Amino acid sequence: MATPRLRTLAEEQVRQFRLNGFLTVRDVLSAEEIEALAAHTDLIAAGKVAHIPETSIQLEKMFREGTRNITDQVLSVRKLFNLAVYDEVMWSHVTNPRIVDIIVDLLGSDDIKLYGDQLFMKAPVTGTEQPWHQDSASWRDIFPMDLVTAWTSIDHAMVENGCLNFVPGTHRWGMMRHKQLAWFLEDLGSDQWPVVAAPLRPGSISFHHSLVLHQSNANLSGQRRRGYAVHYMRAASQRDESVTDAPKMPPFKQVRGRSFVGRV
Ligand SMILES: O=C(O)CCC(=O)C(=O)O
């Protein structure tokens, strides 16, 4: 079978993604595009965008449970989610051809839908960690388990303020159950399973497979670390309705190409 022509990536980049389960691409978006995204993000977090429901704004636990007082609403938010289905600015990011062309290259398919989106705010000092996980362990109703996330750095994401960390190759292990993950975490960071940090400057994007293990540390620095994670899937994916413990998502919107009867 002929290898499909790549739209934007080099073959070596696709090979790296297949090998490691993640790939970083520098400077996909311009400074102006990132400034607009950053400003809109903070408006949403401040609750000032009327068409975004309150349920799409999740505060850090300490603010939710009142163990710490809110002095700044924006810096109290842990994450914003399901934005693009309601909001044109976020939707135009999701459908940005420079990002979607990369997704098409990584999935080897022209037919793409949006699974969902999450904007992790990770505020200075109060931004908490995201523990080690595989995305498809949550999204376990979607098959095949090869969704791809485009994580756009809005601020400088560094080791100090909690950039993403990956364990290369773990997407080739299949979905790990709780106990299997616990075994593996005991050994993490050893020569066997090295952890790779993915620092990014604003406008750069890391792409990750939905089975690769990843996490981010708490932000103990004085610098913000916002990242917009957009989760794409094949339009030909199946959703298993008998799976009852997966997130309840809004209808999946078409990003590019064809949709298929009876599929997501
Ligand atoms: O931004 C973070 O800290 C976590 C992101 C993440 O887990 C994801 O995009 O799947």
PDB file of C-alpha atoms and ligand atoms in Angstrom:
ATOM      1  CA  MET A   1       0.000   0.000   0.000  1.00  0.00           C
ATOM      2  CA  ALA A   2       1.337   3.456  -0.871  1.00  0.00           C
ATOM      3  CA  THR A   3       2.291   5.666   2.083  1.00  0.00           C
ATOM      4  CA  PRO A   4      -0.102   8.647   2.178  1.00  0.00           C
ATOM      5  CA  ARG A   5       1.535  11.972   1.365  1.00  0.00           C
ATOM      6  CA  LEU A   6       2.289  14.039   4.449  1.00  0.00           C
ATOM      7  CA  ARG A   7       0.767  17.522   4.574  1.00  0.00           C
ATOM      8  CA  THR A   8       3.174  19.275   6.860  1.00  0.00           C
ATOM      9  CA  LEU A   9       5.307  16.945   8.981  1.00  0.00           C
ATOM     10  CA  ALA A  10       8.505  15.226   7.868  1.00  0.00           C
ATOM     11  CA  GLU A  11       8.488  11.421   7.827  1.00  0.00           C
ATOM     12  CA  GLU A  12      11.007  11.472  10.679  1.00  0.00           C
ATOM     13  CA  GLN A  13       8.555  13.436  12.866  1.00  0.00           C
ATOM     14  CA  VAL A  14       5.793  10.887  12.232  1.00  0.00           C
ATOM     15  CA  ARG A  15       8.273   8.107  13.033  1.00  0.00           C
ATOM     16  CA  GLN A  16       9.177   9.830  16.317  1.00  0.00           C
ATOM     17  CA  PHE A  17       5.501  10.143  17.241  1.00  0.00           C
ATOM     18  CA  ARG A  18       4.868   6.472  16.490  1.00  0.00           C
ATOM     19  CA  LEU A  19       7.920   5.466  18.523  1.00  0.00           C
ATOM     20  CA  ASN A  20       7.498   7.746  21.541  1.00  0.00           C
ATOM     21  CA  GLY A  21       3.788   8.583  21.603  1.00  0.00           C
ATOM     22  CA  PHE A  22       4.433  12.330  21.572  1.00  0.00           C
ATOM     23  CA  LEU A  23       6.006  14.988  19.389  1.00  0.00           C
ATOM     24  CA  THR A  24       6.679  18.678  19.926  1.00  0.00           C
ATOM     25  CA  VAL A  25       6.404  21.139  17.060  1.00  0.00           C
ATOM     26  CA  ARG A  26       7.803  24.614  17.581  1.00  0.00           C
ATOM     27  CA  ASP A  27       6.165  27.922  16.702  1.00  0.00           C
ATOM     28  CA  VAL A  28       2.983  26.639  15.089  1.00  0.00           C
ATOM     29  CA  LEU A  29       1.092  29.770  16.136  1.00  0.00           C
ATOM     30  CA  SER A  30       2.183  33.399  15.938  1.00  0.00           C
ATOM     31  CA  ALA A  31       2.610  35.733  18.929  1.00  0.00           C
ATOM     32  CA  GLU A  32      -0.581  37.571  17.846  1.00  0.00           C
ATOM     33  CA  GLU A  33      -2.598  34.343  17.734  1.00  0.00           C
ATOM     34  CA  ILE A  34      -1.371  33.373  21.205  1.00  0.00           C
ATOM     35  CA  GLU A  35      -2.084  36.832  22.654  1.00  0.00           C
ATOM     36  CA  ALA A  36      -5.669  36.624  21.374  1.00  0.00           C
ATOM     37  CA  LEU A  37      -6.074  33.092  22.781  1.00  0.00           C
ATOM     38  CA  ALA A  38      -4.580  34.139  26.136  1.00  0.00           C
ATOM     39  CA  ALA A  39      -6.851  37.171  26.466  1.00  0.00           C
ATOM     40  CA  HIS A  40      -9.962  35.160  25.576  1.00  0.00           C
ATOM     41  CA  THR A  41      -8.967  32.390  28.006  1.00  0.00           C
ATOM     42  CA  ASP A  42      -8.832  34.845  30.895  1.00  0.00           C
ATOM     43  CA  LEU A  43     -12.192  36.376  29.927  1.00  0.00           C
ATOM     44  CA  ILE A  44     -13.759  32.899  30.046  1.00  0.00           C
ATOM     45  CA  ALA A  45     -12.051  32.095  33.350  1.00  0.00           C
ATOM     46  CA  ALA A  46     -13.352  35.363  34.788  1.00  0.00           C
ATOM     47  CA  GLY A  47     -16.890  34.219  33.893  1.00  0.00           C
ATOM     48  CA  LYS A  48     -17.254  37.137  31.462  1.00  0.00           C
ATOM     49  CA  VAL A  49     -18.177  35.131  28.354  1.00  0.00           C
ATOM     50  CA  ALA A  50     -21.927  34.687  28.673  1.00  0.00           C
ATOM     51  CA  HIS A  51     -22.303  31.718  26.276  1.00  0.00           C
ATOM     52  CA  ILE A  52     -19.833  29.561  28.225  1.00  0.00           C
ATOM     53  CA  PRO A  53     -21.786  27.697  30.932  1.00  0.00           C
ATOM     54  CA  GLU A  54     -20.577  27.867  34.536  1.00  0.00           C
ATOM     55  CA  THR A  55     -20.210  24.091  34.437  1.00  0.00           C
ATOM     56  CA  SER A  56     -17.278  24.528  32.016  1.00  0.00           C
ATOM     57  CA  ILE A  57     -15.263  26.358  34.698  1.00  0.00           C
ATOM     58  CA  GLN A  58     -13.655  24.204  37.406  1.00  0.00           C
ATOM     59  CA  LEU A  59     -11.855  25.850  40.328  1.00  0.00           C
ATOM     60  CA  GLU A  60      -8.848  24.357  42.113  1.00  0.00           C
ATOM     61  CA  LYS A  61     -10.050  22.138  44.993  1.00  0.00           C
ATOM     62  CA  MET A  62      -8.748  24.522  47.692  1.00  0.00           C
ATOM     63  CA  PHE A  63     -10.989  27.306  46.333  1.00  0.00           C
ATOM     64  CA  ARG A  64     -13.919  24.974  45.623  1.00  0.00           C
ATOM     65  CA  GLU A  65     -13.871  23.639  49.148  1.00  0.00           C
ATOM     66  CA  GLY A  66     -13.140  27.014  50.766  1.00  0.00           C
ATOM     67  CA  THR A  67      -9.841  26.070  52.433  1.00  0.00           C
ATOM     68  CA  ARG A  68      -8.369  29.075  50.643  1.00  0.00           C
ATOM     69  CA  ASN A  69     -10.173  32.333  49.865  1.00  0.00           C
ATOM     70  CA  ILE A  70     -10.599  33.493  46.298  1.00  0.00           C
ATOM     71  CA  THR A  71      -8.816  36.795  45.766  1.00  0.00           C
ATOM     72  CA  ASP A  72      -8.591  36.535  41.995  1.00  0.00           C
ATOM     73  CA  GLN A  73     -11.196  34.476  40.118  1.00  0.00           C
ATOM     74  CA  VAL A  74      -8.966  33.860  37.069  1.00  0.00           C
ATOM     75  CA  LEU A  75      -6.077  32.555  39.171  1.00  0.00           C
ATOM     76  CA  SER A  76      -8.434  30.268  41.119  1.00  0.00           C
ATOM     77  CA  VAL A  77      -9.450  28.235  38.069  1.00  0.00           C
ATOM     78  CA  ARG A  78      -7.958  24.766  37.575  1.00  0.00           C
ATOM     79  CA  LYS A  79      -9.380  24.122  34.156  1.00  0.00           C
ATOM     80  CA  LEU A  80     -11.913  25.224  31.583  1.00  0.00           C
ATOM     81  CA  PHE A  81     -13.488  22.524  29.450  1.00  0.00           C
ATOM     82  CA  ASN A  82     -15.891  21.894  26.563  1.00  0.00           C
ATOM     83  CA  LEU A  83     -15.286  25.430  25.313  1.00  0.00           C
ATOM     84  CA  ALA A  84     -15.026  25.017  21.556  1.00  0.00           C
ATOM     85  CA  VAL A  85     -18.568  23.685  21.109  1.00  0.00           C
ATOM     86  CA  TYR A  86     -19.885  27.004  22.457  1.00  0.00           C
ATOM     87  CA  ASP A  87     -17.251  29.520  21.486  1.00  0.00           C
ATOM     88  CA  GLU A  88     -16.064  30.749  18.086  1.00  0.00           C
ATOM     89  CA  VAL A  89     -12.609  31.882  19.197  1.00  0.00           C
ATOM     90  CA  MET A  90     -11.820  28.452  20.631  1.00  0.00           C
ATOM     91  CA  TRP A  91     -13.451  26.701  17.663  1.00  0.00           C
ATOM     92  CA  SER A  92     -11.275  28.635  15.239  1.00  0.00           C
ATOM     93  CA  HIS A  93      -8.224  27.396  17.170  1.00  0.00           C
ATOM     94  CA  VAL A  94      -9.544  23.801  17.021  1.00  0.00           C
ATOM     95  CA  THR A  95     -10.016  24.047  13.248  1.00  0.00           C
ATOM     96  CA  ASN A  96      -6.798  25.975  12.561  1.00  0.00           C
ATOM     97  CA  PRO A  97      -5.439  24.263   9.385  1.00  0.00           C
ATOM     98  CA  ARG A  98      -1.853  24.438  10.682  1.00  0.00           C
ATOM     99  CA  ILE A  99      -2.877  22.272  13.652  1.00  0.00           C
ATOM    100  CA  VAL A 100      -5.347  20.023  11.818  1.00  0.00           C
ATOM    101  CA  ASP A 101      -2.819  19.257   9.052  1.00  0.00           C
ATOM    102  CA  ILE A 102      -0.486  17.874  11.737  1.00  0.00           C
ATOM    103  CA  ILE A 103      -3.306  15.802  13.250  1.00  0.00           C
ATOM    104  CA  VAL A 104      -4.092  14.415   9.780  1.00  0.00           C
ATOM    105  CA  ASP A 105      -0.427  13.448   9.334  1.00  0.00           C
ATOM    106  CA  LEU A 106      -0.255  11.775  12.744  1.00  0.00           C
ATOM    107  CA  LEU A 107      -3.529   9.864  12.406  1.00  0.00           C
ATOM    108  CA  GLY A 108      -3.049   9.108   8.712  1.00  0.00           C
ATOM    109  CA  SER A 109      -6.680  10.078   8.140  1.00  0.00           C
ATOM    110  CA  ASP A 110      -8.368  13.094   6.536  1.00  0.00           C
ATOM    111  CA  ASP A 111     -11.604  12.512   8.464  1.00  0.00           C
ATOM    112  CA  ILE A 112     -11.344  14.110  11.887  1.00  0.00           C
ATOM    113  CA  LYS A 113     -13.762  14.943  14.715  1.00  0.00           C
ATOM    114  CA  LEU A 114     -13.320  16.822  17.967  1.00  0.00           C
ATOM    115  CA  TYR A 115     -13.592  14.618  21.051  1.00  0.00           C
ATOM    116  CA  GLY A 116     -13.234  17.496  23.520  1.00  0.00           C
ATOM    117  CA  ASP A 117     -11.058  20.319  24.811  1.00  0.00           C
ATOM    118  CA  GLN A 118      -9.607  21.368  28.158  1.00  0.00           C
ATOM    119  CA  LEU A 119      -7.680  24.474  29.093  1.00  0.00           C
ATOM    120  CA  PHE A 120      -5.398  23.842  32.049  1.00  0.00           C
ATOM    121  CA  MET A 121      -4.761  27.129  33.864  1.00  0.00           C
ATOM    122  CA  LYS A 122      -2.038  25.967  36.329  1.00  0.00           C
ATOM    123  CA  ALA A 123      -1.813  29.280  38.210  1.00  0.00           C
ATOM    124  CA  PRO A 124       1.379  30.287  40.038  1.00  0.00           C
ATOM    125  CA  VAL A 125       1.650  28.742  43.531  1.00  0.00           C
ATOM    126  CA  THR A 126      -1.903  27.333  43.645  1.00  0.00           C
ATOM    127  CA  GLY A 127      -1.871  25.358  40.357  1.00  0.00           C
ATOM    128  CA  THR A 128      -1.950  21.689  41.327  1.00  0.00           C
ATOM    129  CA  GLU A 129      -0.382  18.646  39.716  1.00  0.00           C
ATOM    130  CA  GLN A 130      -2.016  16.450  37.101  1.00  0.00           C
ATOM    131  CA  PRO A 131      -1.146  12.885  38.146  1.00  0.00           C
ATOM    132  CA  TRP A 132       0.225  10.233  35.771  1.00  0.00           C
ATOM    133  CA  HIS A 133      -2.493   8.955  33.476  1.00  0.00           C
ATOM    134  CA  GLN A 134      -3.431   7.699  30.029  1.00  0.00           C
ATOM    135  CA  ASP A 135      -6.224   9.751  28.450  1.00  0.00           C
ATOM    136  CA  SER A 136      -7.905   6.696  26.923  1.00  0.00           C
ATOM    137  CA  ALA A 137      -8.224   5.136  30.395  1.00  0.00           C
ATOM    138  CA  SER A 138     -10.901   7.817  30.933  1.00  0.00           C
ATOM    139  CA  TRP A 139     -12.218   7.975  27.388  1.00  0.00           C
ATOM    140  CA  ARG A 140     -12.617   4.210  27.390  1.00  0.00           C
ATOM    141  CA  ASP A 141     -15.780   4.284  25.298  1.00  0.00           C
ATOM    142  CA  ILE A 142     -13.908   5.479  22.175  1.00  0.00           C
ATOM    143  CA  PHE A 143     -12.256   2.957  19.819  1.00  0.00           C
ATOM    144  CA  PRO A 144      -9.665   2.794  18.434  1.00  0.00           C
ATOM    145  CA  MET A 145      -7.773   4.206  21.404  1.00  0.00           C
ATOM    146  CA  ASP A 146      -5.562   6.402  19.280  1.00  0.00           C
ATOM    147  CA  LEU A 147      -6.900   9.907  19.786  1.00  0.00           C
ATOM    148  CA  VAL A 148      -4.333  12.694  19.471  1.00  0.00           C
ATOM    149  CA  THR A 149      -4.149  15.751  21.729  1.00  0.00           C
ATOM    150  CA  ALA A 150      -2.677  19.029  20.530  1.00  0.00           C
ATOM    151  CA  TRP A 151      -1.467  20.845  23.666  1.00  0.00           C
ATOM    152  CA  THR A 152      -0.795  24.493  22.836  1.00  0.00           C
ATOM    153  CA  SER A 153       1.399  26.443  25.192  1.00  0.00           C
ATOM    154  CA  ILE A 154      -0.104  29.834  25.961  1.00  0.00           C
ATOM    155  CA  ASP A 155       2.661  30.813  28.413  1.00  0.00           C
ATOM    156  CA  HIS A 156       6.222  29.532  28.628  1.00  0.00           C
ATOM    157  CA  ALA A 157       5.787  25.967  29.924  1.00  0.00           C
ATOM    158  CA  MET A 158       8.948  25.001  31.794  1.00  0.00           C
ATOM    159  CA  VAL A 159      10.012  22.368  34.305  1.00  0.00           C
ATOM    160  CA  GLU A 160       9.673  25.032  37.053  1.00  0.00           C
ATOM    161  CA  ASN A 161       6.019  25.857  36.343  1.00  0.00           C
ATOM    162  CA  GLY A 162       4.774  22.374  35.491  1.00  0.00           C
ATOM    163  CA  CYS A 163       5.275  21.558  31.820  1.00  0.00           C
ATOM    164  CA  LEU A 164       4.067  18.174  30.572  1.00  0.00           C
ATOM    165  CA  ASN A 165       6.181  15.068  31.221  1.00  0.00           C
ATOM    166  CA  PHE A 166       5.899  11.882  29.159  1.00  0.00           C
ATOM    167  CA  VAL A 167       7.084   8.281  29.409  1.00  0.00           C
ATOM    168  CA  PRO A 168       8.125   7.506  25.816  1.00  0.00           C
ATOM    169  CA  GLY A 169       6.740   4.368  24.221  1.00  0.00           C
ATOM    170  CA  THR A 170       4.036   3.659  26.817  1.00  0.00           C
ATOM    171  CA  HIS A 171       1.277   4.202  24.233  1.00  0.00           C
ATOM    172  CA  ARG A 172       2.371   0.836  22.790  1.00  0.00           C
ATOM    173  CA  TRP A 173       1.486  -0.996  26.011  1.00  0.00           C
ATOM    174  CA  GLY A 174      -2.291  -0.745  25.734  1.00  0.00           C
ATOM    175  CA  MET A 175      -4.560   0.558  28.487  1.00  0.00           C
ATOM    176  CA  MET A 176      -3.193   0.043  32.005  1.00  0.00           C
ATOM    177  CA  ARG A 177      -5.538  -0.834  34.859  1.00  0.00           C
ATOM    178  CA  HIS A 178      -5.120   0.860  38.231  1.00  0.00           C
ATOM    179  CA  LYS A 179      -2.934  -1.900  39.695  1.00  0.00           C
ATOM    180  CA  GLN A 180      -0.738  -2.178  36.605  1.00  0.00           C
ATOM    181  CA  LEU A 181      -0.192   1.579  36.628  1.00  0.00           C
ATOM    182  CA  ALA A 182       0.732   1.476  40.339  1.00  0.00           C
ATOM    183  CA  TRP A 183       3.384  -1.222  39.711  1.00  0.00           C
ATOM    184  CA  PHE A 184       4.844   0.778  36.900  1.00  0.00           C
ATOM    185  CA  LEU A 185       4.895   4.084  38.799  1.00  0.00           C
ATOM    186  CA  GLU A 186       7.128   2.522  41.504  1.00  0.00           C
ATOM    187  CA  ASP A 187       9.847   2.203  38.892  1.00  0.00           C
ATOM    188  CA  LEU A 188       9.275   5.405  37.002  1.00  0.00           C
ATOM    189  CA  GLY A 189      12.275   7.617  36.235  1.00  0.00           C
ATOM    190  CA  SER A 190      14.678   4.652  36.383  1.00  0.00           C
ATOM    191  CA  ASP A 191      16.858   3.704  33.383  1.00  0.00           C
ATOM    192  CA  GLN A 192      14.072   1.342  32.393  1.00  0.00           C
ATOM    193  CA  TRP A 193      11.377   3.983  32.113  1.00  0.00           C
ATOM    194  CA  PRO A 194      12.872   7.446  31.752  1.00  0.00           C
ATOM    195  CA  VAL A 195      10.634  10.487  32.041  1.00  0.00           C
ATOM    196  CA  VAL A 196      10.959  13.140  29.340  1.00  0.00           C
ATOM    197  CA  ALA A 197       9.928  16.753  29.986  1.00  0.00           C
ATOM    198  CA  ALA A 198       8.345  18.740  27.144  1.00  0.00           C
ATOM    199  CA  PRO A 199       9.077  22.433  27.775  1.00  0.00           C
ATOM    200  CA  LEU A 200       7.427  24.684  25.220  1.00  0.00           C
ATOM    201  CA  ARG A 201       7.439  28.363  24.402  1.00  0.00           C
ATOM    202  CA  PRO A 202       4.154  30.159  23.640  1.00  0.00           C
ATOM    203  CA  GLY A 203       2.761  29.104  20.263  1.00  0.00           C
ATOM    204  CA  SER A 204       4.566  25.772  20.240  1.00  0.00           C
ATOM    205  CA  ILE A 205       2.489  22.599  20.493  1.00  0.00           C
ATOM    206  CA  SER A 206       3.067  19.103  21.823  1.00  0.00           C
ATOM    207  CA  PHE A 207       1.021  16.303  20.282  1.00  0.00           C
ATOM    208  CA  HIS A 208       0.365  13.167  22.306  1.00  0.00           C
ATOM    209  CA  HIS A 209      -1.242   9.780  21.761  1.00  0.00           C
ATOM    210  CA  SER A 210      -4.165   8.987  24.078  1.00  0.00           C
ATOM    211  CA  LEU A 211      -2.388   5.955  25.560  1.00  0.00           C
ATOM    212  CA  VAL A 212       0.975   7.560  26.347  1.00  0.00           C
ATOM    213  CA  LEU A 213       1.563   8.088  30.066  1.00  0.00           C
ATOM    214  CA  HIS A 214       1.887  11.741  31.003  1.00  0.00           C
ATOM    215  CA  GLN A 215       1.518  14.160  33.900  1.00  0.00           C
ATOM    216  CA  SER A 216       2.429  17.676  35.014  1.00  0.00           C
ATOM    217  CA  ASN A 217       3.743  18.886  38.368  1.00  0.00           C
ATOM    218  CA  ALA A 218       2.272  21.583  40.595  1.00  0.00           C
ATOM    219  CA  ASN A 219       3.231  25.125  39.683  1.00  0.00           C
ATOM    220  CA  LEU A 220       5.370  26.255  42.602  1.00  0.00           C
ATOM    221  CA  SER A 221       6.876  29.110  40.571  1.00  0.00           C
ATOM    222  CA  GLY A 222       5.658  32.672  40.203  1.00  0.00           C
ATOM    223  CA  GLN A 223       4.875  32.235  36.509  1.00  0.00           C
ATOM    224  CA  ARG A 224       1.622  31.218  34.868  1.00  0.00           C
ATOM    225  CA  ARG A 225       1.404  28.044  32.768  1.00  0.00           C
ATOM    226  CA  ARG A 226      -1.737  27.925  30.668  1.00  0.00           C
ATOM    227  CA  GLY A 227      -2.075  25.152  28.094  1.00  0.00           C
ATOM    228  CA  TYR A 228      -4.988  24.448  25.745  1.00  0.00           C
ATOM    229  CA  ALA A 229      -5.435  20.713  25.141  1.00  0.00           C
ATOM    230  CA  VAL A 230      -7.602  19.824  22.136  1.00  0.00           C
ATOM    231  CA  HIS A 231      -8.426  16.147  21.728  1.00  0.00           C
ATOM    232  CA  TYR A 232      -8.981  14.930  18.149  1.00  0.00           C
ATOM    233  CA  MET A 233     -10.191  11.530  16.963  1.00  0.00           C
ATOM    234  CA  ARG A 234     -10.896   9.709  13.720  1.00  0.00           C
ATOM    235  CA  ALA A 235     -14.408  10.447  12.427  1.00  0.00           C
ATOM    236  CA  ALA A 236     -14.619   6.696  11.755  1.00  0.00           C
ATOM    237  CA  SER A 237     -14.168   5.908  15.491  1.00  0.00           C
ATOM    238  CA  GLN A 238     -16.771   3.870  17.323  1.00  0.00           C
ATOM    239  CA  ARG A 239     -18.357   4.827  20.641  1.00  0.00           C
ATOM    240  CA  ASP A 240     -19.249   1.862  22.825  1.00  0.00           C
ATOM    241  CA  GLU A 241     -22.523   2.850  24.475  1.00  0.00           C
ATOM    242  CA  SER A 242     -22.313  -0.020  26.955  1.00  0.00           C
ATOM    243  CA  VAL A 243     -19.399   1.757  28.669  1.00  0.00           C
ATOM    244  CA  THR A 244     -21.070   3.771  31.412  1.00  0.00           C
ATOM    245  CA  ASP A 245     -18.084   5.220  33.301  1.00  0.00           C
ATOM    246  CA  ALA A 246     -16.667   7.429  30.538  1.00  0.00           C
ATOM    247  CA  PRO A 247     -17.124  11.234  30.535  1.00  0.00           C
ATOM    248  CA  LYS A 248     -20.440  12.512  29.186  1.00  0.00           C
ATOM    249  CA  MET A 249     -19.452  14.669  26.253  1.00  0.00           C
ATOM    250  CA  PRO A 250     -21.357  17.193  24.129  1.00  0.00           C
ATOM    251  CA  PRO A 251     -22.052  16.058  20.522  1.00  0.00           C
ATOM    252  CA  PHE A 252     -18.783  15.455  18.646  1.00  0.00           C
ATOM    253  CA  LYS A 253     -18.227  18.165  16.011  1.00  0.00           C
ATOM    254  CA  GLN A 254     -16.716  17.513  12.598  1.00  0.00           C
ATOM    255  CA  VAL A 255     -13.320  19.173  12.181  1.00  0.00           C
ATOM    256  CA  ARG A 256     -12.376  17.988   8.694  1.00  0.00           C
ATOM    257  CA  GLY A 257     -13.362  15.522   5.978  1.00  0.00           C
ATOM    258  CA  ARG A 258     -16.178  12.975   6.019  1.00  0.00           C
ATOM    259  CA  SER A 259     -18.497  11.756   8.752  1.00  0.00           C
ATOM    260  CA  PHE A 260     -19.751   8.145   8.830  1.00  0.00           C
ATOM    261  CA  VAL A 261     -23.206   6.810   9.618  1.00  0.00           C
ATOM    262  CA  GLY A 262     -23.286   4.868  12.867  1.00  0.00           C
ATOM    263  CA  ARG A 263     -19.888   6.169  13.994  1.00  0.00           C
ATOM    264  CA  VAL A 264     -18.964   8.950  16.423  1.00  0.00           C
TER     265      VAL A 264
HETATM  266  O1  LIG B   1      -1.935  20.590  31.146  1.00  0.00           O
HETATM  267  C1  LIG B   1      -1.804  19.729  31.997  1.00  0.00           C
HETATM  268  O2  LIG B   1      -1.226  19.964  33.048  1.00  0.00           O
HETATM  269  C2  LIG B   1      -2.350  18.342  31.794  1.00  0.00           C
HETATM  270  C3  LIG B   1      -2.683  18.081  30.363  1.00  0.00           C
HETATM  271  C4  LIG B   1      -3.161  16.691  30.089  1.00  0.00           C
HETATM  272  O3  LIG B   1      -3.172  15.825  30.915  1.00  0.00           O
HETATM  273  C5  LIG B   1      -3.637  16.410  28.723  1.00  0.00           C
HETATM  274  O4  LIG B   1      -3.642  17.328  27.883  1.00  0.00           O
HETATM  275  O5  LIG B   1      -4.011  15.258  28.452  1.00  0.00           O
END
